[in-house]
Amino acid sequence: MKILVINAGSSSLKYQLIDMETEQVMAKGLCERIGIDGHLKHTPLVGGKPVFNEDVPMPTHSEAIAAVIEKLTSPEYGVVGSMKEIDAVGHRVVHGGEKFAKSVKIDADVMAAIEACIPFAPLHNPANITGIKACRDVMGDVPMVAVFDTAFHQTMPGKAYMYAVPYEYYKNDGIRRYGFHGTSHLYVSGRCAELMGKPIEELKLISCHMGNGSSICAIDGGKCVDTSMGFTPLVGLPMGTRCGDLDAGVIQFIMKKYGFTIDEMLNILNKKSGVLGVSGVSSDFRDLSAAAEQGNERAQLALDMFAYWVAKVAGSYVAAMNGVDAIIFTAGVGENDSDTRAAIVKYFGYLGVKLDKEANSKRGQDIMISTPDSKVKVFVIPTNEELVIARDTKAIVG
Ligand code: ADP
């Protein structure tokens, strides 16, 4: 079975074609500037075919999908003989609200439910819907599955997902913590249990997804019991450009003083805050480390704040789960930034965590970075959201 995994953004579309017999990625790629002009980078990973990296007109997502299918099946760049060899399509969908606790086969009712969640994810769900419709246009009635970023977090108990605001806002408007990065937390927690050689039902895990956007998840017995992102992906940890947790009074104060509209204020909190806002240097941890090494104090402060917040939130999840067996680092910063990992692990001395410095310096593999006698284990596990999407798609249509 061959499954096409699609992650559609408003002007971009990422894809992978995965052979589910071996779980090998046959080809991957990225369409960019959809609706502007259009560019496709297509990388075949089997058969020694060349990379295609050129402008291709893409007035809409339908032309983007058509270009992807054309490349996947072309004699020069292709990895399959025809579109018929693609058995199913798995779509990443950001928000499934309270309706979807699992991945689901897409039909008219599911499309309507994804549309009903647009107010919760006004930037993301419309793009995901456009990607699904474009696949329908180009690929006809191939089975399609929606995999939601929020689904894994639906097991949180009320005490974790409720906000302490009048109850009617939850009941009437769905105001609650939803959480994001669910497919990533699901993947790395499952992989961690495999690496530990224990059933996930017996483990208490804390997964730290640290990229441009960052979130932490408490996973007890394989189920999410709490997570740091909330109603939106703005809260929890300070991130590349997002503020993380913030006193709502600050918003009122700044808006009044500078005369900002709510959209202007949210633009600052989403795009100009986080480690970028504090450092004034960059949202990229590589730039922050370089600046800190040169003596830039605000860059060092931003790095210190990030490590502190990860440790603080993870510590609260140790309390929430009454213990922890392993802590996992994943995503761009989690997989690559050994200094940030070391700075975070320093806070876990009270848990009996001991860092294996040599293991911590390695990259690009699943690896335990705590010493064998460390009471709580620490792992780096490169995330693989596409594989979760492909596996769920196979399980549902297979
Ligand atoms: P996204 O949330 O967009 O998926 P990623 O998970 O790809 O982001 O993470 C991107 C971030 O990872 C970059 O902004 C940078 O801060 C960080 N990063 C990537 N490579 C390294 C590295 N070698 N060292 C430190 N940080 C890195």
XYZ file of C-alpha atoms and ligand atoms in Angstrom:
425
model
C 0.000 0.000 0.000
C 1.299 3.458 -0.971
C 0.057 6.500 0.897
C 0.429 10.155 -0.013
C 0.711 12.388 3.065
C -0.319 16.023 2.554
C 0.264 18.999 4.840
C -1.399 21.979 3.167
C -0.740 25.555 4.294
C -2.287 28.712 2.872
C 0.406 29.172 0.216
C 2.453 26.004 0.623
C 1.975 22.241 0.504
C 4.348 19.597 1.861
C 4.035 15.973 0.797
C 5.558 12.526 1.205
C 4.738 9.316 -0.638
C 5.278 6.384 1.747
C 5.438 2.682 0.894
C 3.660 1.107 3.857
C 5.167 -2.379 3.330
C 8.540 -0.964 4.408
C 7.455 2.455 5.774
C 10.068 3.913 3.430
C 9.570 7.444 2.087
C 9.616 7.045 -1.725
C 9.520 10.769 -2.507
C 8.967 14.025 -0.695
C 8.550 17.619 -1.665
C 7.318 21.125 -1.128
C 5.123 23.426 -3.224
C 5.611 27.075 -2.342
C 4.085 30.424 -3.340
C 0.772 28.826 -4.324
C -1.602 31.583 -5.517
C 1.359 33.916 -6.126
C 3.447 32.219 -8.817
C 4.511 28.731 -7.743
C 7.641 26.674 -7.070
C 8.040 22.914 -6.662
C 10.910 21.042 -5.069
C 10.394 17.314 -5.585
C 12.904 14.824 -4.191
C 12.651 11.170 -5.248
C 14.261 8.911 -2.643
C 14.184 5.610 -4.523
C 15.401 4.591 -7.979
C 18.263 7.096 -8.243
C 16.053 9.728 -9.932
C 17.118 13.404 -10.006
C 15.656 16.193 -7.855
C 13.215 18.599 -9.561
C 13.526 22.171 -8.247
C 11.848 24.722 -10.519
C 9.089 27.300 -10.818
C 5.742 25.779 -11.800
C 2.602 27.944 -12.183
C 0.220 27.234 -9.255
C -2.732 29.634 -9.262
C -4.517 27.345 -6.757
C -3.829 24.240 -4.643
C -5.382 22.093 -7.412
C -2.530 22.986 -9.803
C -0.075 22.274 -6.968
C -1.515 18.768 -6.387
C -1.613 18.169 -10.156
C 2.086 19.135 -10.372
C 2.925 16.806 -7.473
C 1.090 13.874 -9.096
C 2.737 14.648 -12.430
C 6.197 14.477 -10.810
C 5.396 11.365 -8.731
C 4.381 9.522 -11.939
C 6.782 11.055 -14.499
C 9.364 8.818 -16.209
C 12.189 11.214 -15.282
C 11.364 12.109 -11.634
C 8.659 9.595 -10.739
C 8.579 6.766 -8.216
C 5.289 5.125 -9.278
C 3.890 4.161 -12.700
C 0.531 5.917 -12.399
C -1.781 7.703 -9.963
C -3.697 4.414 -9.488
C -0.745 3.098 -7.449
C -1.482 5.705 -4.753
C -3.955 3.833 -2.543
C -4.941 6.592 -0.130
C -4.174 10.145 0.994
C -3.621 11.218 4.609
C -4.158 14.905 5.376
C -2.812 16.808 8.350
C -5.665 18.890 9.775
C -4.793 21.298 12.571
C -8.046 21.550 14.532
C -10.659 18.880 15.160
C -12.282 20.586 18.160
C -13.991 18.205 20.602
C -15.493 16.280 17.693
C -12.398 14.265 16.745
C -10.412 12.264 19.277
C -9.045 10.052 16.479
C -8.182 10.174 12.807
C -11.165 9.679 10.524
C -12.041 8.823 6.908
C -13.086 11.991 5.097
C -16.674 12.237 3.870
C -19.157 15.107 3.527
C -20.015 15.066 7.254
C -16.334 15.149 8.243
C -15.699 18.049 5.854
C -18.595 19.945 7.452
C -17.161 19.253 10.935
C -13.686 20.464 9.891
C -15.336 23.608 8.483
C -17.183 24.081 11.775
C -13.766 24.195 13.523
C -12.527 27.115 11.344
C -13.217 29.712 14.084
C -10.770 27.792 16.342
C -7.988 27.745 13.704
C -8.797 30.526 11.234
C -5.384 30.417 9.539
C -4.896 26.652 9.371
C -8.183 24.773 8.882
C -9.185 26.688 5.718
C -5.812 25.780 4.156
C -6.223 22.136 5.188
C -9.729 22.095 3.644
C -8.360 23.620 0.430
C -5.762 20.833 0.294
C -8.418 18.133 0.730
C -10.641 19.663 -1.964
C -7.684 19.997 -4.345
C -6.873 16.287 -3.897
C -10.501 15.418 -4.588
C -10.365 17.528 -7.791
C -7.223 15.901 -9.075
C -7.373 12.374 -7.624
C -11.121 11.609 -7.828
C -12.504 9.186 -5.238
C -9.235 7.916 -3.718
C -9.878 7.276 0.024
C -8.718 10.161 2.209
C -8.156 10.387 5.942
C -7.906 13.451 8.226
C -5.344 13.322 11.046
C -5.791 16.090 13.615
C -3.103 17.923 15.629
C -5.602 18.225 18.473
C -6.902 14.611 18.560
C -4.217 13.103 20.835
C -5.008 15.683 23.526
C -8.701 14.812 23.735
C -7.979 12.391 26.593
C -7.133 15.307 28.936
C -9.416 15.427 31.967
C -11.644 18.455 32.567
C -9.404 19.713 35.365
C -6.587 20.074 32.804
C -8.487 21.444 29.816
C -10.877 23.876 31.520
C -10.066 27.564 31.904
C -11.302 29.229 35.070
C -13.657 31.587 33.258
C -17.475 31.466 33.408
C -18.565 27.947 32.431
C -20.924 29.129 29.687
C -17.937 30.110 27.503
C -16.948 26.448 27.475
C -20.484 25.153 27.038
C -21.642 27.633 24.408
C -18.428 28.526 22.618
C -15.979 25.644 23.120
C -13.460 27.835 25.002
C -10.995 25.338 26.547
C -7.457 24.006 26.198
C -7.170 21.908 23.005
C -3.402 21.506 22.590
C -1.418 21.041 19.362
C 1.537 18.986 18.026
C -0.532 15.891 18.976
C 0.811 13.679 16.166
C 4.380 14.495 17.193
C 3.776 13.789 20.905
C 2.026 10.538 19.946
C 4.896 9.417 17.709
C 7.773 10.162 20.085
C 5.989 8.708 23.135
C 5.291 5.450 21.268
C 8.869 5.280 20.043
C 10.175 6.008 23.555
C 8.223 3.032 24.956
C 9.734 0.839 22.208
C 13.241 2.052 23.056
C 12.625 1.392 26.757
C 11.257 -2.069 25.949
C 8.160 -1.467 28.078
C 4.424 -1.288 27.325
C 3.428 2.375 27.060
C 0.495 1.630 29.403
C 3.066 1.292 32.221
C 4.972 4.517 31.533
C 4.725 8.144 32.605
C 6.362 10.277 29.902
C 6.966 13.979 29.291
C 7.407 14.909 25.651
C 9.057 18.257 24.833
C 8.405 19.296 21.216
C 10.733 22.281 20.765
C 10.802 23.870 17.307
C 9.655 27.254 16.036
C 6.496 26.438 17.935
C 7.019 24.500 21.163
C 4.775 22.478 23.428
C 5.144 19.974 26.244
C 2.845 17.043 26.839
C 2.295 14.830 29.894
C 1.520 11.273 28.755
C 0.362 8.803 31.397
C -0.107 5.226 30.209
C -0.045 6.335 26.555
C -2.729 8.989 27.069
C -2.283 12.739 27.106
C -3.229 14.132 30.511
C -2.030 17.715 30.019
C -0.285 19.906 27.461
C 1.110 23.412 27.412
C -0.543 24.870 24.311
C -4.119 25.906 24.848
C -7.128 27.232 22.970
C -4.557 28.489 20.465
C -0.866 27.642 19.855
C 0.135 31.018 21.374
C 0.514 29.916 24.986
C 2.671 27.722 27.201
C 6.404 28.086 26.589
C 8.024 31.183 25.107
C 8.658 30.156 21.478
C 10.570 31.444 18.445
C 8.229 34.421 17.996
C 5.218 33.565 20.207
C 4.914 34.908 23.739
C 3.772 31.800 25.607
C 1.939 32.304 28.914
C 1.152 35.940 29.622
C -0.914 37.885 32.128
C -3.998 39.079 30.200
C -3.621 42.413 32.012
C -0.433 43.063 30.011
C -2.465 42.947 26.806
C -4.890 45.588 28.082
C -2.043 47.782 29.353
C -0.047 47.749 26.088
C -3.117 48.153 23.879
C -4.327 51.181 25.827
C -0.914 52.823 26.085
C 0.023 52.425 22.397
C -3.476 52.498 20.886
C -3.171 49.070 19.249
C -6.149 47.189 17.857
C -6.585 43.596 19.042
C -5.260 42.338 15.667
C -2.137 44.506 15.999
C -1.630 43.262 19.550
C -2.021 39.607 18.546
C 0.384 40.136 15.672
C 2.988 41.322 18.217
C 2.304 38.352 20.512
C 2.432 35.827 17.636
C 5.203 37.206 15.426
C 7.382 39.611 17.411
C 7.563 38.032 20.850
C 9.145 34.855 22.240
C 12.920 34.510 22.107
C 12.974 36.953 19.167
C 11.206 39.619 21.191
C 13.353 39.191 24.287
C 16.693 38.952 22.472
C 16.027 41.391 19.633
C 18.366 39.087 17.695
C 16.495 36.175 16.102
C 13.900 33.448 16.586
C 16.472 30.846 15.558
C 18.331 29.160 18.414
C 21.495 28.893 16.303
C 21.613 32.686 15.991
C 20.863 33.103 19.697
C 23.708 30.775 20.729
C 26.137 32.567 18.416
C 25.084 35.966 19.778
C 25.256 34.770 23.398
C 28.776 33.453 22.793
C 29.735 36.946 21.581
C 28.495 38.338 24.897
C 24.971 39.424 23.899
C 23.178 39.410 27.253
C 19.638 39.556 25.897
C 20.303 36.540 23.666
C 21.561 34.680 26.750
C 18.500 35.834 28.709
C 16.178 34.475 25.978
C 17.982 31.116 26.044
C 17.868 31.040 29.850
C 14.151 31.846 29.856
C 13.398 29.085 27.373
C 15.253 26.401 29.361
C 13.675 27.646 32.604
C 10.158 27.462 31.170
C 10.637 23.974 29.756
C 11.917 22.803 33.155
C 9.113 24.599 35.005
C 6.299 23.184 32.852
C 7.852 19.694 32.783
C 8.193 19.875 36.578
C 4.504 20.665 36.903
C 3.749 17.550 34.848
C 5.853 15.413 37.196
C 3.479 16.635 39.898
C 0.401 16.102 37.690
C 1.384 12.471 36.968
C 2.890 11.816 40.406
C 6.183 10.819 38.795
C 7.925 10.425 35.460
C 9.862 7.574 33.834
C 11.313 9.405 30.837
C 11.606 12.842 29.281
C 11.763 13.161 25.489
C 13.194 15.982 23.367
C 12.106 16.394 19.749
C 11.708 18.886 16.817
C 14.239 21.423 15.487
C 15.633 22.637 18.822
C 15.008 19.399 20.731
C 16.759 17.262 18.101
C 19.681 19.568 17.320
C 20.514 21.912 20.167
C 22.629 19.988 22.686
C 23.365 23.126 24.759
C 19.676 23.889 25.278
C 19.020 20.239 26.176
C 21.872 20.316 28.707
C 20.578 23.592 30.185
C 17.112 22.047 30.656
C 18.396 18.745 32.059
C 20.368 20.661 34.730
C 17.031 21.512 36.371
C 16.110 17.813 36.645
C 18.744 16.978 39.268
C 15.957 16.541 41.853
C 14.598 13.679 39.723
C 17.938 11.892 39.758
C 18.545 12.669 36.073
C 22.161 12.363 34.959
C 23.164 13.576 31.477
C 25.461 11.443 29.311
C 27.485 14.266 27.728
C 28.838 12.185 24.879
C 25.405 10.835 23.905
C 24.020 14.386 24.145
C 26.513 15.563 21.531
C 25.179 13.141 18.862
C 22.597 14.093 16.235
C 20.075 12.601 13.844
C 19.151 9.394 15.660
C 16.946 7.998 18.408
C 19.249 8.086 21.405
C 19.163 7.928 25.212
C 21.133 10.923 26.516
C 20.924 10.028 30.220
C 23.472 7.726 31.843
C 22.439 4.085 32.441
C 22.126 4.758 36.210
C 19.980 7.882 35.724
C 16.732 7.376 37.672
C 14.646 9.101 35.026
C 15.670 8.426 31.424
C 16.077 11.195 28.850
C 15.773 10.568 25.100
C 16.228 12.507 21.884
C 13.789 11.122 19.312
C 13.494 12.802 15.894
C 9.785 13.296 15.297
C 7.954 11.808 12.315
C 4.464 13.246 12.008
C 4.142 12.053 8.401
C 4.612 8.443 9.482
C 1.827 8.756 12.087
C -0.454 10.215 9.396
C 0.430 7.390 6.989
C -0.043 4.677 9.650
C -3.439 6.058 10.706
C -4.484 6.333 7.057
C -3.469 2.723 6.429
C -5.308 1.518 9.552
C -8.488 3.352 8.540
C -8.647 2.572 4.814
C -6.677 -0.693 4.895
P 8.664 24.103 13.004
O 8.033 24.396 14.334
O 8.548 25.226 12.011
O 8.324 22.744 12.436
P 11.298 22.991 13.502
O 10.854 21.888 14.389
O 11.830 22.631 12.159
O 10.202 24.106 13.337
O 12.404 23.840 14.291
C 13.033 24.921 13.685
C 13.942 25.575 14.704
O 14.877 24.597 15.196
C 14.820 26.695 14.164
O 14.166 27.934 14.193
C 15.992 26.686 15.136
O 15.675 27.508 16.251
C 16.060 25.259 15.605
N 17.216 24.541 15.054
C 17.305 23.881 13.888
N 18.551 23.367 13.724
C 19.259 23.704 14.834
C 20.596 23.488 15.278
N 21.470 22.800 14.554
N 20.967 24.016 16.466
C 20.090 24.731 17.215
N 18.817 24.959 16.844
C 18.404 24.471 15.681
